[in-house]
PDB file of C-alpha atoms in Angstrom:
ATOM      1  CA  MET A   1      75.282  22.431  -9.824  1.00 92.00           C
ATOM      2  CA  LYS A   2      74.954  18.930 -11.716  1.00 97.00           C
ATOM      3  CA  TRP A   3      74.672  15.591 -10.339  1.00 98.00           C
ATOM      4  CA  ALA A   4      75.380  12.173 -11.750  1.00 98.00           C
ATOM      5  CA  ILE A   5      73.221   9.051 -10.609  1.00 98.00           C
ATOM      6  CA  LEU A   6      74.165   5.313 -11.155  1.00 98.00           C
ATOM      7  CA  SER A   7      72.964   2.215  -9.813  1.00 98.00           C
ATOM      8  CA  GLY A   8      73.396  -1.530 -10.720  1.00 98.00           C
ATOM      9  CA  ILE A   9      77.093  -1.890 -10.969  1.00 98.00           C
ATOM     10  CA  GLU A  10      76.634  -4.982  -9.688  1.00 97.00           C
ATOM     11  CA  GLY A  11      80.170  -6.416  -9.542  1.00 97.00           C
ATOM     12  CA  ASN A  12      81.148  -5.134 -13.066  1.00 97.00           C
ATOM     13  CA  LEU A  13      83.926  -3.251 -12.856  1.00 97.00           C
ATOM     14  CA  THR A  14      85.326  -2.529 -15.930  1.00 96.00           C
ATOM     15  CA  ALA A  15      81.710  -0.931 -16.794  1.00 97.00           C
ATOM     16  CA  TYR A  16      82.095   0.973 -13.986  1.00 98.00           C
ATOM     17  CA  GLU A  17      85.754   2.604 -14.634  1.00 97.00           C
ATOM     18  CA  ALA A  18      83.571   3.518 -18.592  1.00 97.00           C
ATOM     19  CA  VAL A  19      81.470   5.780 -16.405  1.00 97.00           C
ATOM     20  CA  LEU A  20      83.673   7.286 -14.388  1.00 97.00           C
ATOM     21  CA  GLN A  21      85.232   8.038 -17.441  1.00 96.00           C
ATOM     22  CA  ASP A  22      82.537   9.616 -19.317  1.00 96.00           C
ATOM     23  CA  ILE A  23      81.488  11.693 -15.917  1.00 96.00           C
ATOM     24  CA  ARG A  24      85.349  13.070 -16.109  1.00 94.00           C
ATOM     25  CA  GLN A  25      83.726  14.966 -19.130  1.00 92.00           C
ATOM     26  CA  GLN A  26      80.490  16.707 -17.446  1.00 91.00           C
ATOM     27  CA  ALA A  27      80.956  19.285 -14.930  1.00 93.00           C
ATOM     28  CA  ILE A  28      79.663  17.289 -12.525  1.00 97.00           C
ATOM     29  CA  SER A  29      78.969  18.026  -8.685  1.00 97.00           C
ATOM     30  CA  ASP A  30      77.991  14.993  -6.836  1.00 98.00           C
ATOM     31  CA  LEU A  31      78.091  11.510  -7.917  1.00 98.00           C
ATOM     32  CA  TYR A  32      75.290   9.183  -6.327  1.00 98.00           C
ATOM     33  CA  ILE A  33      75.199   5.612  -6.593  1.00 98.00           C
ATOM     34  CA  LEU A  34      71.681   4.256  -5.679  1.00 98.00           C
ATOM     35  CA  GLY A  35      72.711   0.635  -4.461  1.00 97.00           C
ATOM     36  CA  ASP A  36      73.039  -3.181  -6.481  1.00 98.00           C
ATOM     37  CA  VAL A  37      77.033  -2.371  -6.501  1.00 98.00           C
ATOM     38  CA  VAL A  38      77.463  -5.801  -5.940  1.00 98.00           C
ATOM     39  CA  GLY A  39      76.154  -8.625  -7.660  1.00 97.00           C
ATOM     40  CA  LEU A  40      77.214 -12.219  -9.498  1.00 94.00           C
ATOM     41  CA  GLN A  41      79.127 -10.642 -12.469  1.00 84.00           C
ATOM     42  CA  GLY A  42      82.848  -9.204 -12.274  1.00 89.00           C
ATOM     43  CA  ASP A  43      84.772  -8.844  -8.719  1.00 96.00           C
ATOM     44  CA  ASN A  44      82.609  -7.137  -5.993  1.00 97.00           C
ATOM     45  CA  GLU A  45      86.320  -6.951  -4.068  1.00 98.00           C
ATOM     46  CA  ALA A  46      87.816  -4.954  -6.474  1.00 98.00           C
ATOM     47  CA  VAL A  47      84.440  -2.788  -7.171  1.00 98.00           C
ATOM     48  CA  ILE A  48      84.248  -1.865  -3.553  1.00 98.00           C
ATOM     49  CA  GLN A  49      87.748  -1.181  -3.154  1.00 97.00           C
ATOM     50  CA  ARG A  50      87.280   1.246  -5.949  1.00 98.00           C
ATOM     51  CA  LEU A  51      83.971   2.882  -4.650  1.00 98.00           C
ATOM     52  CA  GLN A  52      86.105   3.674  -1.255  1.00 97.00           C
ATOM     53  CA  ILE A  53      90.001   5.030  -2.185  1.00 96.00           C
ATOM     54  CA  PRO A  54      88.444   7.482  -4.929  1.00 96.00           C
ATOM     55  CA  ARG A  55      91.923   8.697  -7.191  1.00 95.00           C
ATOM     56  CA  PRO A  56      92.943  12.117  -6.985  1.00 94.00           C
ATOM     57  CA  GLY A  57      90.395  14.381  -8.532  1.00 92.00           C
ATOM     58  CA  GLU A  58      87.856  12.132  -8.227  1.00 94.00           C
ATOM     59  CA  LEU A  59      84.567  12.661  -6.633  1.00 95.00           C
ATOM     60  CA  GLU A  60      83.628  10.537  -4.035  1.00 96.00           C
ATOM     61  CA  PRO A  61      80.999   8.321  -4.519  1.00 98.00           C
ATOM     62  CA  GLN A  62      77.508   8.632  -2.074  1.00 98.00           C
ATOM     63  CA  VAL A  63      76.496   4.922  -2.160  1.00 98.00           C
ATOM     64  CA  CYS A  64      73.042   3.402  -0.542  1.00 97.00           C
ATOM     65  CA  VAL A  65      72.266   0.549  -0.023  1.00 97.00           C
ATOM     66  CA  GLY A  66      70.444  -1.967  -2.979  1.00 97.00           C
ATOM     67  CA  TRP A  67      68.820  -5.221  -3.602  1.00 97.00           C
ATOM     68  CA  TRP A  68      71.706  -7.244  -3.776  1.00 97.00           C
ATOM     69  CA  GLU A  69      73.087  -5.309  -0.699  1.00 97.00           C
ATOM     70  CA  GLU A  70      69.832  -6.549   1.031  1.00 95.00           C
ATOM     71  CA  GLN A  71      70.486  -9.845   0.410  1.00 95.00           C
ATOM     72  CA  CYS A  72      74.197  -9.999   1.204  1.00 94.00           C
ATOM     73  CA  PHE A  73      73.260  -8.780   4.527  1.00 94.00           C
ATOM     74  CA  SER A  74      70.226 -11.624   4.890  1.00 92.00           C
ATOM     75  CA  LEU A  75      73.219 -14.518   4.140  1.00 91.00           C
ATOM     76  CA  HIS A  76      75.306 -12.946   6.906  1.00 90.00           C
ATOM     77  CA  GLY A  77      71.908 -12.478   9.196  1.00 88.00           C
ATOM     78  CA  VAL A  78      73.050  -8.763  10.091  1.00 85.00           C
ATOM     79  CA  SER A  79      69.163  -7.614   8.668  1.00 78.00           C
ATOM     80  CA  GLY A  80      66.085  -8.900   6.990  1.00 68.00           C
ATOM     81  CA  LEU A  81      65.398 -12.707   7.082  1.00 73.00           C
ATOM     82  CA  GLN A  82      68.060 -15.908   7.535  1.00 78.00           C
ATOM     83  CA  ASP A  83      69.636 -17.735   4.442  1.00 80.00           C
ATOM     84  CA  ALA A  84      68.219 -14.953   1.661  1.00 86.00           C
ATOM     85  CA  PRO A  85      65.289 -16.786   0.642  1.00 89.00           C
ATOM     86  CA  GLU A  86      64.845 -14.050  -2.074  1.00 91.00           C
ATOM     87  CA  LEU A  87      67.616 -14.180  -3.585  1.00 93.00           C
ATOM     88  CA  MET A  88      67.717 -18.052  -3.503  1.00 93.00           C
ATOM     89  CA  GLU A  89      64.724 -18.195  -5.156  1.00 93.00           C
ATOM     90  CA  LYS A  90      66.498 -15.407  -8.002  1.00 93.00           C
ATOM     91  CA  VAL A  91      69.918 -17.827  -8.499  1.00 94.00           C
ATOM     92  CA  GLY A  92      69.549 -21.018  -6.545  1.00 95.00           C
ATOM     93  CA  GLY A  93      72.201 -22.411  -4.519  1.00 94.00           C
ATOM     94  CA  ASP A  94      74.455 -21.657  -7.044  1.00 94.00           C
ATOM     95  CA  GLY A  95      74.288 -18.201  -6.894  1.00 94.00           C
ATOM     96  CA  VAL A  96      74.029 -17.609  -3.287  1.00 94.00           C
ATOM     97  CA  LYS A  97      77.511 -19.405  -2.912  1.00 94.00           C
ATOM     98  CA  ALA A  98      78.650 -17.388  -5.445  1.00 95.00           C
ATOM     99  CA  LEU A  99      77.757 -14.157  -3.884  1.00 95.00           C
ATOM    100  CA  TRP A 100      78.981 -15.750  -0.355  1.00 95.00           C
ATOM    101  CA  ASP A 101      82.003 -16.084  -1.361  1.00 95.00           C
ATOM    102  CA  SER A 102      82.254 -13.384  -3.490  1.00 96.00           C
ATOM    103  CA  LEU A 103      82.231 -10.537  -0.637  1.00 96.00           C
ATOM    104  CA  SER A 104      84.571 -10.404   2.906  1.00 95.00           C
ATOM    105  CA  ARG A 105      83.199 -10.087   6.200  1.00 94.00           C
ATOM    106  CA  GLU A 106      84.833  -6.455   5.934  1.00 96.00           C
ATOM    107  CA  SER A 107      83.373  -5.548   3.059  1.00 97.00           C
ATOM    108  CA  VAL A 108      79.673  -6.705   4.163  1.00 96.00           C
ATOM    109  CA  ARG A 109      80.128  -4.349   6.596  1.00 95.00           C
ATOM    110  CA  TRP A 110      81.152  -1.688   4.915  1.00 97.00           C
ATOM    111  CA  LEU A 111      77.710  -1.876   2.504  1.00 97.00           C
ATOM    112  CA  ARG A 112      76.569  -1.827   6.171  1.00 96.00           C
ATOM    113  CA  SER A 113      77.209   1.867   6.300  1.00 96.00           C
ATOM    114  CA  GLN A 114      75.989   2.731   3.493  1.00 97.00           C
ATOM    115  CA  HIS A 115      72.360   5.136   3.213  1.00 95.00           C
ATOM    116  CA  PHE A 116      68.952   3.402   2.957  1.00 95.00           C
ATOM    117  CA  GLY A 117      68.286   6.440   0.246  1.00 96.00           C
ATOM    118  CA  PHE A 118      69.477  10.304  -0.193  1.00 97.00           C
ATOM    119  CA  HIS A 119      66.509  13.102   0.519  1.00 95.00           C
ATOM    120  CA  GLU A 120      68.805  17.173  -0.911  1.00 94.00           C
ATOM    121  CA  GLN A 121      66.410  20.069  -1.834  1.00 90.00           C
ATOM    122  CA  ASP A 122      63.305  18.332  -3.223  1.00 92.00           C
ATOM    123  CA  CYS A 123      64.329  15.035  -4.454  1.00 96.00           C
ATOM    124  CA  LEU A 124      65.119  11.910  -3.113  1.00 97.00           C
ATOM    125  CA  LEU A 125      67.587   9.219  -4.139  1.00 98.00           C
ATOM    126  CA  ILE A 126      66.787   5.734  -3.627  1.00 98.00           C
ATOM    127  CA  HIS A 127      67.309   1.886  -4.804  1.00 98.00           C
ATOM    128  CA  GLY A 128      63.859   1.081  -4.804  1.00 96.00           C
ATOM    129  CA  SER A 129      61.336   3.748  -2.861  1.00 95.00           C
ATOM    130  CA  THR A 130      60.795   4.264   0.829  1.00 93.00           C
ATOM    131  CA  VAL A 131      58.625   1.497   1.211  1.00 93.00           C
ATOM    132  CA  SER A 132      61.071  -1.101   0.627  1.00 92.00           C
ATOM    133  CA  TYR A 133      64.639  -1.812  -1.933  1.00 92.00           C
ATOM    134  CA  ALA A 134      62.975  -4.235  -3.943  1.00 93.00           C
ATOM    135  CA  ASP A 135      59.856  -1.631  -5.047  1.00 96.00           C
ATOM    136  CA  GLU A 136      60.899  -1.915  -8.869  1.00 97.00           C
ATOM    137  CA  LEU A 137      59.192   1.243 -10.256  1.00 96.00           C
ATOM    138  CA  THR A 138      58.823   1.087 -13.848  1.00 96.00           C
ATOM    139  CA  PRO A 139      57.176   3.634 -16.788  1.00 94.00           C
ATOM    140  CA  ASP A 140      53.815   0.640 -16.163  1.00 95.00           C
ATOM    141  CA  THR A 141      53.655   1.396 -12.821  1.00 95.00           C
ATOM    142  CA  PRO A 142      50.254   2.574 -12.135  1.00 92.00           C
ATOM    143  CA  ALA A 143      50.124   6.319 -11.703  1.00 85.00           C
ATOM    144  CA  ILE A 144      48.513   6.187  -8.122  1.00 85.00           C
ATOM    145  CA  GLN A 145      51.454   4.090  -7.257  1.00 91.00           C
ATOM    146  CA  LEU A 146      53.452   6.584  -8.895  1.00 90.00           C
ATOM    147  CA  CYS A 147      51.769   9.270  -6.388  1.00 85.00           C
ATOM    148  CA  ASP A 148      51.917   7.443  -3.589  1.00 86.00           C
ATOM    149  CA  ARG A 149      56.138   6.972  -3.478  1.00 91.00           C
ATOM    150  CA  LEU A 150      56.107  10.573  -3.912  1.00 87.00           C
ATOM    151  CA  ILE A 151      54.325  11.618  -1.343  1.00 84.00           C
ATOM    152  CA  ARG A 152      56.162   8.919   0.826  1.00 86.00           C
ATOM    153  CA  ALA A 153      59.298  10.378  -0.483  1.00 87.00           C
ATOM    154  CA  ASP A 154      57.611  14.115   0.740  1.00 84.00           C
ATOM    155  CA  ALA A 155      59.670  14.850  -2.816  1.00 89.00           C
ATOM    156  CA  ASN A 156      58.510  16.482  -6.091  1.00 91.00           C
ATOM    157  CA  HIS A 157      61.473  13.987  -7.920  1.00 95.00           C
ATOM    158  CA  LEU A 158      61.869  10.518  -7.664  1.00 96.00           C
ATOM    159  CA  PHE A 159      65.285   8.839  -8.519  1.00 98.00           C
ATOM    160  CA  CYS A 160      65.393   5.171  -8.138  1.00 98.00           C
ATOM    161  CA  GLY A 161      67.361   2.470  -9.918  1.00 97.00           C
ATOM    162  CA  ARG A 162      65.658  -0.999  -8.806  1.00 97.00           C
ATOM    163  CA  SER A 163      64.145  -1.384 -12.441  1.00 97.00           C
ATOM    164  CA  GLY A 164      67.799  -0.890 -14.232  1.00 97.00           C
ATOM    165  CA  LEU A 165      65.774   1.226 -16.768  1.00 98.00           C
ATOM    166  CA  THR A 166      66.687   4.649 -17.556  1.00 98.00           C
ATOM    167  CA  PHE A 167      62.797   6.389 -18.100  1.00 97.00           C
ATOM    168  CA  GLU A 168      61.014   9.540 -16.913  1.00 96.00           C
ATOM    169  CA  CYS A 169      57.220   9.996 -15.177  1.00 94.00           C
ATOM    170  CA  TRP A 170      55.472  12.343 -14.550  1.00 91.00           C
ATOM    171  CA  VAL A 171      52.376  12.541 -12.237  1.00 85.00           C
ATOM    172  CA  THR A 172      49.774  15.853 -12.230  1.00 79.00           C
ATOM    173  CA  PRO A 173      47.704  14.621  -9.775  1.00 65.00           C
ATOM    174  CA  VAL A 174      43.940  16.998 -10.777  1.00 57.00           C
ATOM    175  CA  GLU A 175      43.117  16.159  -6.635  1.00 57.00           C
ATOM    176  CA  LEU A 176      44.325  14.188  -3.992  1.00 56.00           C
ATOM    177  CA  ARG A 177      43.795  14.348  -0.826  1.00 58.00           C
ATOM    178  CA  SER A 178      44.721  11.275   1.734  1.00 59.00           C
ATOM    179  CA  THR A 179      43.108  10.312   5.694  1.00 58.00           C
ATOM    180  CA  VAL A 180      45.042   8.339   8.649  1.00 61.00           C
ATOM    181  CA  THR A 181      42.979   6.628  11.033  1.00 68.00           C
ATOM    182  CA  THR A 182      44.045   5.960  14.258  1.00 68.00           C
ATOM    183  CA  LEU A 183      42.736   4.237  17.383  1.00 69.00           C
ATOM    184  CA  ASP A 184      41.315   8.307  17.994  1.00 72.00           C
ATOM    185  CA  GLY A 185      39.498   8.177  14.919  1.00 69.00           C
ATOM    186  CA  VAL A 186      39.781   9.475  10.809  1.00 67.00           C
ATOM    187  CA  GLN A 187      42.092  12.283  11.525  1.00 66.00           C
ATOM    188  CA  ALA A 188      41.416  16.153   9.241  1.00 66.00           C
ATOM    189  CA  PRO A 189      42.329  14.664   5.231  1.00 61.00           C
ATOM    190  CA  GLN A 190      45.658  16.596   3.738  1.00 61.00           C
ATOM    191  CA  ASN A 191      45.023  17.862   0.259  1.00 56.00           C
ATOM    192  CA  TYR A 192      48.627  17.563  -1.500  1.00 55.00           C
ATOM    193  CA  GLY A 193      47.771  19.872  -4.165  1.00 57.00           C
ATOM    194  CA  LYS A 194      48.299  19.756  -8.102  1.00 63.00           C
ATOM    195  CA  THR A 195      52.346  20.043  -8.190  1.00 77.00           C
ATOM    196  CA  PRO A 196      53.533  17.901 -10.682  1.00 84.00           C
ATOM    197  CA  ARG A 197      55.860  15.154  -9.737  1.00 89.00           C
ATOM    198  CA  GLN A 198      58.757  12.886 -11.377  1.00 93.00           C
ATOM    199  CA  VAL A 199      59.339   9.874 -11.378  1.00 96.00           C
ATOM    200  CA  VAL A 200      63.454   8.947 -12.575  1.00 98.00           C
ATOM    201  CA  GLY A 201      64.266   5.627 -13.578  1.00 98.00           C
ATOM    202  CA  VAL A 202      68.393   6.391 -13.235  1.00 98.00           C
ATOM    203  CA  GLY A 203      69.659   3.161 -15.516  1.00 98.00           C
ATOM    204  CA  SER A 204      72.144   0.426 -14.900  1.00 98.00           C
ATOM    205  CA  VAL A 205      75.666   0.615 -14.967  1.00 98.00           C
ATOM    206  CA  GLY A 206      76.367  -3.040 -15.282  1.00 97.00           C
ATOM    207  CA  ARG A 207      74.070  -5.128 -15.752  1.00 95.00           C
ATOM    208  CA  ILE A 208      74.216  -5.482 -19.276  1.00 95.00           C
ATOM    209  CA  PRO A 209      77.272  -6.104 -20.814  1.00 93.00           C
ATOM    210  CA  GLY A 210      78.996  -3.702 -23.078  1.00 95.00           C
ATOM    211  CA  LYS A 211      76.285  -1.164 -22.534  1.00 96.00           C
ATOM    212  CA  SER A 212      76.172   1.186 -19.261  1.00 98.00           C
ATOM    213  CA  THR A 213      73.471   4.053 -18.636  1.00 98.00           C
ATOM    214  CA  TYR A 214      72.794   6.852 -16.448  1.00 98.00           C
ATOM    215  CA  THR A 215      71.686  10.007 -15.067  1.00 98.00           C
ATOM    216  CA  LEU A 216      72.705  13.825 -15.230  1.00 98.00           C
ATOM    217  CA  PHE A 217      70.208  15.691 -13.387  1.00 98.00           C
ATOM    218  CA  SER A 218      70.625  19.519 -12.552  1.00 97.00           C
ATOM    219  CA  PRO A 219      68.811  20.503  -9.365  1.00 95.00           C
ATOM    220  CA  GLU A 220      69.048  24.191 -10.064  1.00 93.00           C
ATOM    221  CA  ASN A 221      67.270  24.217 -13.011  1.00 93.00           C
ATOM    222  CA  GLY A 222      65.104  20.635 -13.438  1.00 93.00           C
ATOM    223  CA  GLN A 223      67.895  19.805 -16.920  1.00 96.00           C
ATOM    224  CA  LEU A 224      67.464  15.894 -16.784  1.00 97.00           C
ATOM    225  CA  SER A 225      69.619  14.119 -19.563  1.00 97.00           C
ATOM    226  CA  PHE A 226      69.977  10.110 -19.959  1.00 98.00           C
ATOM    227  CA  ARG A 227      73.558   8.912 -20.948  1.00 97.00           C
ATOM    228  CA  THR A 228      74.639   5.379 -22.635  1.00 97.00           C
ATOM    229  CA  VAL A 229      78.425   4.461 -22.715  1.00 97.00           C
ATOM    230  CA  ASN A 230      79.159   1.583 -24.817  1.00 96.00           C
ATOM    231  CA  TYR A 231      82.129  -0.166 -23.493  1.00 95.00           C
ATOM    232  CA  GLY A 232      84.562  -3.253 -25.152  1.00 86.00           C
ATOM    233  CA  LYS A 233      84.806  -3.673 -28.035  1.00 65.00           C
ATOM    234  CA  VAL A 234      82.365  -0.736 -28.951  1.00 53.00           C
ATOM    235  CA  LYS A 235      83.134   2.343 -27.324  1.00 56.00           C
ATOM    236  CA  GLY A 236      81.487   5.732 -27.288  1.00 57.00           C
ATOM    237  CA  PHE A 237      78.399   7.227 -26.031  1.00 53.00           C
ATOM    238  CA  GLU A 238      75.132   8.856 -26.831  1.00 60.00           C
ATOM    239  CA  THR A 239      73.096  11.266 -24.267  1.00 57.00           C
ATOM    240  CA  THR A 240      69.348  10.270 -24.940  1.00 59.00           C
ATOM    241  CA  LYS A 241      66.419  13.184 -23.069  1.00 54.00           C
TER     242      LYS A 241
END
């Protein structure tokens, strides 16, 4: 069993096709896409149609919602704050209009039907974290914060795509316990043990023109590798661990 884990297509169909071509060279059992399938690059409608209708012999992608999808929902009034203030702050009025014009109402409804994340075995695959779709974990995130996200996820392996980076961070708590305070008082502390836990940034398919990154993971033995696919004028791939 081997998973291909992607994020951040951001409307870049050429980049997605390049990654799919590379995936065909692997023995992949499951394909996960951790949000940001749309964006301000390329053709959002074409990417969504490609996700909806895989070609014969291709895996059906399992898609969860990312930051760009949440901005679409806000624009269309189906969730979040009206008028997408986060999007307005990031890309301005022209960017807001471009995102609005790039997607049909039917495509927004399809995106809205996708998952918040996937809990498989002892792994959580999600765009940000269980705190929020916008929660951006990086190698510089404090260890106590990474611990918090792992505990909230009830997972030993947390795969996330918000940062667009490929990285691997291990957290090994010496002693970790939490308490919950309710109206009835402080509850008995809960000890989470000393099991090492892992946070993985899965990369970005479409954010950087000409260069896509994604992740391979074998849940049976924990083997992890990052792949870089160059497309366009410079083609090829490389693998990092």
